[in-house]
């Protein structure tokens, strides 16, 4: 049986198994781009394919093996000091995670495999980039996402 323990990858003793960092140096598209009227479903599809494909290739290049359960930390870097909402890059992050599924890191990106997604506040680093930090979590301490008590 699974133990229901809150997953804290930094403080979990023996809980973090592996850590992988994948970075795509390009300006991530944001929710604002999708809702501003400058976008249509075809251009959105092209962006999804691009980001999904890039992270698929990054995972293959880094030879990341199939993982059990992971936490994902999203880091949005900006080239300028413009103010960007913390989770504005969620569409690009979702496409990137889907690309990792395409690469075979896990069967799907449901809560049994991606146990937590954290967005760090955007940082001005002098470049536009999106970084995903994957931390594999021991399956013995992942939260139970099935059954009647899972949502309590």
Short mmCIF file of C-alpha atoms in Angstrom, two decimals:
data_model
loop_
_atom_site.label_atom_id
_atom_site.label_comp_id
_atom_site.label_asym_id
_atom_site.label_seq_id
_atom_site.Cartn_x
_atom_site.Cartn_y
_atom_site.Cartn_z
CA UNK A 1 0.00 0.00 0.00
CA UNK A 2 1.07 3.56 -0.69
CA UNK A 3 1.79 5.94 2.13
CA UNK A 4 0.10 9.32 1.78
CA UNK A 5 2.89 11.74 2.57
CA UNK A 6 3.16 15.33 1.30
CA UNK A 7 5.89 15.46 -1.32
CA UNK A 8 8.60 17.99 -0.52
CA UNK A 9 11.47 17.12 -2.86
CA UNK A 10 13.92 19.38 -1.05
CA UNK A 11 13.40 17.93 2.42
CA UNK A 12 12.34 14.36 1.65
CA UNK A 13 15.08 12.11 3.01
CA UNK A 14 15.84 9.60 0.32
CA UNK A 15 12.82 10.84 -1.63
CA UNK A 16 14.58 12.57 -4.52
CA UNK A 17 16.15 10.06 -6.84
CA UNK A 18 17.36 12.08 -9.83
CA UNK A 19 17.35 15.66 -11.07
CA UNK A 20 17.34 16.81 -14.69
CA UNK A 21 17.41 20.34 -16.10
CA UNK A 22 16.15 21.11 -19.61
CA UNK A 23 16.36 24.63 -21.07
CA UNK A 24 15.03 26.02 -24.34
CA UNK A 25 16.52 29.45 -25.10
CA UNK A 26 13.63 31.25 -26.78
CA UNK A 27 10.87 33.56 -25.62
CA UNK A 28 8.09 31.35 -24.25
CA UNK A 29 4.64 32.17 -25.50
CA UNK A 30 2.25 33.26 -22.80
CA UNK A 31 -1.44 33.21 -22.02
CA UNK A 32 -1.48 36.91 -22.86
CA UNK A 33 -0.39 36.15 -26.43
CA UNK A 34 -3.25 33.68 -26.80
CA UNK A 35 -5.89 36.02 -25.38
CA UNK A 36 -4.79 39.27 -27.00
CA UNK A 37 -6.36 38.56 -30.37
CA UNK A 38 -2.91 38.28 -32.02
CA UNK A 39 -3.24 34.53 -32.13
CA UNK A 40 -5.40 32.00 -33.91
CA UNK A 41 -5.74 28.26 -33.51
CA UNK A 42 -3.26 27.55 -36.31
CA UNK A 43 -0.50 29.74 -34.90
CA UNK A 44 -1.15 28.26 -31.46
CA UNK A 45 -0.82 24.77 -32.93
CA UNK A 46 2.51 25.72 -34.48
CA UNK A 47 3.79 27.00 -31.13
CA UNK A 48 2.64 23.82 -29.36
CA UNK A 49 4.43 21.67 -31.95
CA UNK A 50 7.60 23.74 -31.64
CA UNK A 51 7.83 23.64 -27.83
CA UNK A 52 6.70 20.04 -27.63
CA UNK A 53 9.29 19.02 -30.22
CA UNK A 54 12.15 20.97 -28.66
CA UNK A 55 11.67 19.43 -25.20
CA UNK A 56 11.24 15.98 -26.77
CA UNK A 57 14.65 16.41 -28.43
CA UNK A 58 16.24 17.85 -25.27
CA UNK A 59 15.18 14.76 -23.30
CA UNK A 60 16.60 12.46 -25.97
CA UNK A 61 19.87 14.43 -26.19
CA UNK A 62 20.32 14.26 -22.41
CA UNK A 63 19.46 10.54 -22.47
CA UNK A 64 16.94 10.92 -19.67
CA UNK A 65 15.59 7.47 -18.80
CA UNK A 66 11.94 6.64 -18.13
CA UNK A 67 11.00 8.11 -14.76
CA UNK A 68 8.49 6.99 -12.15
CA UNK A 69 7.02 10.12 -10.62
CA UNK A 70 8.41 13.64 -10.88
CA UNK A 71 7.97 17.15 -9.63
CA UNK A 72 8.46 19.87 -12.22
CA UNK A 73 9.78 23.36 -11.47
CA UNK A 74 9.27 25.91 -14.25
CA UNK A 75 11.72 28.81 -14.49
CA UNK A 76 10.92 31.64 -16.93
CA UNK A 77 13.90 33.85 -17.84
CA UNK A 78 13.46 37.20 -19.56
CA UNK A 79 15.90 39.26 -21.59
CA UNK A 80 14.45 42.57 -20.43
CA UNK A 81 13.16 43.91 -17.17
CA UNK A 82 9.55 43.87 -18.36
CA UNK A 83 7.12 42.63 -15.74
CA UNK A 84 5.83 39.15 -16.54
CA UNK A 85 3.17 37.26 -14.59
CA UNK A 86 4.53 34.23 -12.76
CA UNK A 87 2.37 31.64 -14.52
CA UNK A 88 1.96 33.46 -17.84
CA UNK A 89 4.23 30.88 -19.49
CA UNK A 90 1.89 28.00 -18.54
CA UNK A 91 1.00 27.20 -22.19
CA UNK A 92 4.67 26.80 -23.12
CA UNK A 93 5.32 24.76 -19.96
CA UNK A 94 2.37 22.45 -20.73
CA UNK A 95 3.64 21.90 -24.29
CA UNK A 96 7.15 21.22 -22.91
CA UNK A 97 5.81 18.63 -20.45
CA UNK A 98 3.83 17.00 -23.29
CA UNK A 99 7.09 16.78 -25.25
CA UNK A 100 8.66 14.87 -22.36
CA UNK A 101 5.72 12.43 -22.47
CA UNK A 102 6.39 12.06 -26.22
CA UNK A 103 10.02 11.24 -25.38
CA UNK A 104 8.83 8.36 -23.17
CA UNK A 105 9.84 9.76 -19.80
CA UNK A 106 6.47 8.65 -18.40
CA UNK A 107 3.23 7.29 -19.95
CA UNK A 108 1.19 10.47 -19.41
CA UNK A 109 1.36 13.71 -17.48
CA UNK A 110 -1.44 12.89 -15.06
CA UNK A 111 -1.05 13.26 -11.28
CA UNK A 112 0.29 9.74 -10.87
CA UNK A 113 3.42 10.70 -12.82
CA UNK A 114 3.67 14.51 -12.51
CA UNK A 115 2.94 14.98 -8.83
CA UNK A 116 3.63 18.71 -8.61
CA UNK A 117 4.28 21.64 -10.94
CA UNK A 118 5.79 24.79 -9.42
CA UNK A 119 6.25 28.09 -11.25
CA UNK A 120 9.13 30.26 -10.03
CA UNK A 121 8.78 34.04 -10.45
CA UNK A 122 10.31 35.20 -13.76
CA UNK A 123 13.94 36.33 -13.59
CA UNK A 124 15.72 38.90 -15.72
CA UNK A 125 18.86 37.07 -16.89
CA UNK A 126 19.54 38.83 -20.17
CA UNK A 127 18.05 36.03 -22.27
CA UNK A 128 14.61 34.67 -23.01
CA UNK A 129 14.35 31.03 -21.95
CA UNK A 130 12.19 28.42 -20.29
CA UNK A 131 13.76 25.85 -18.00
CA UNK A 132 12.11 22.75 -16.59
CA UNK A 133 13.73 21.15 -13.57
CA UNK A 134 12.58 17.56 -13.14
CA UNK A 135 13.05 15.86 -9.81
CA UNK A 136 12.24 12.19 -9.68
CA UNK A 137 10.37 11.28 -6.54
CA UNK A 138 10.37 7.84 -5.01
CA UNK A 139 7.08 6.12 -5.83
CA UNK A 140 6.78 5.09 -2.17
CA UNK A 141 6.23 8.69 -1.09
CA UNK A 142 4.09 9.99 -3.94
CA UNK A 143 0.63 11.06 -2.94
CA UNK A 144 -2.22 8.65 -3.57
CA UNK A 145 -4.26 10.13 -6.42
CA UNK A 146 -6.76 7.30 -6.65
CA UNK A 147 -9.57 6.10 -4.47
CA UNK A 148 -12.17 7.86 -2.35
CA UNK A 149 -9.69 9.53 0.02
CA UNK A 150 -7.43 10.98 -2.65
CA UNK A 151 -9.16 14.38 -2.73
CA UNK A 152 -9.45 14.87 1.02
#
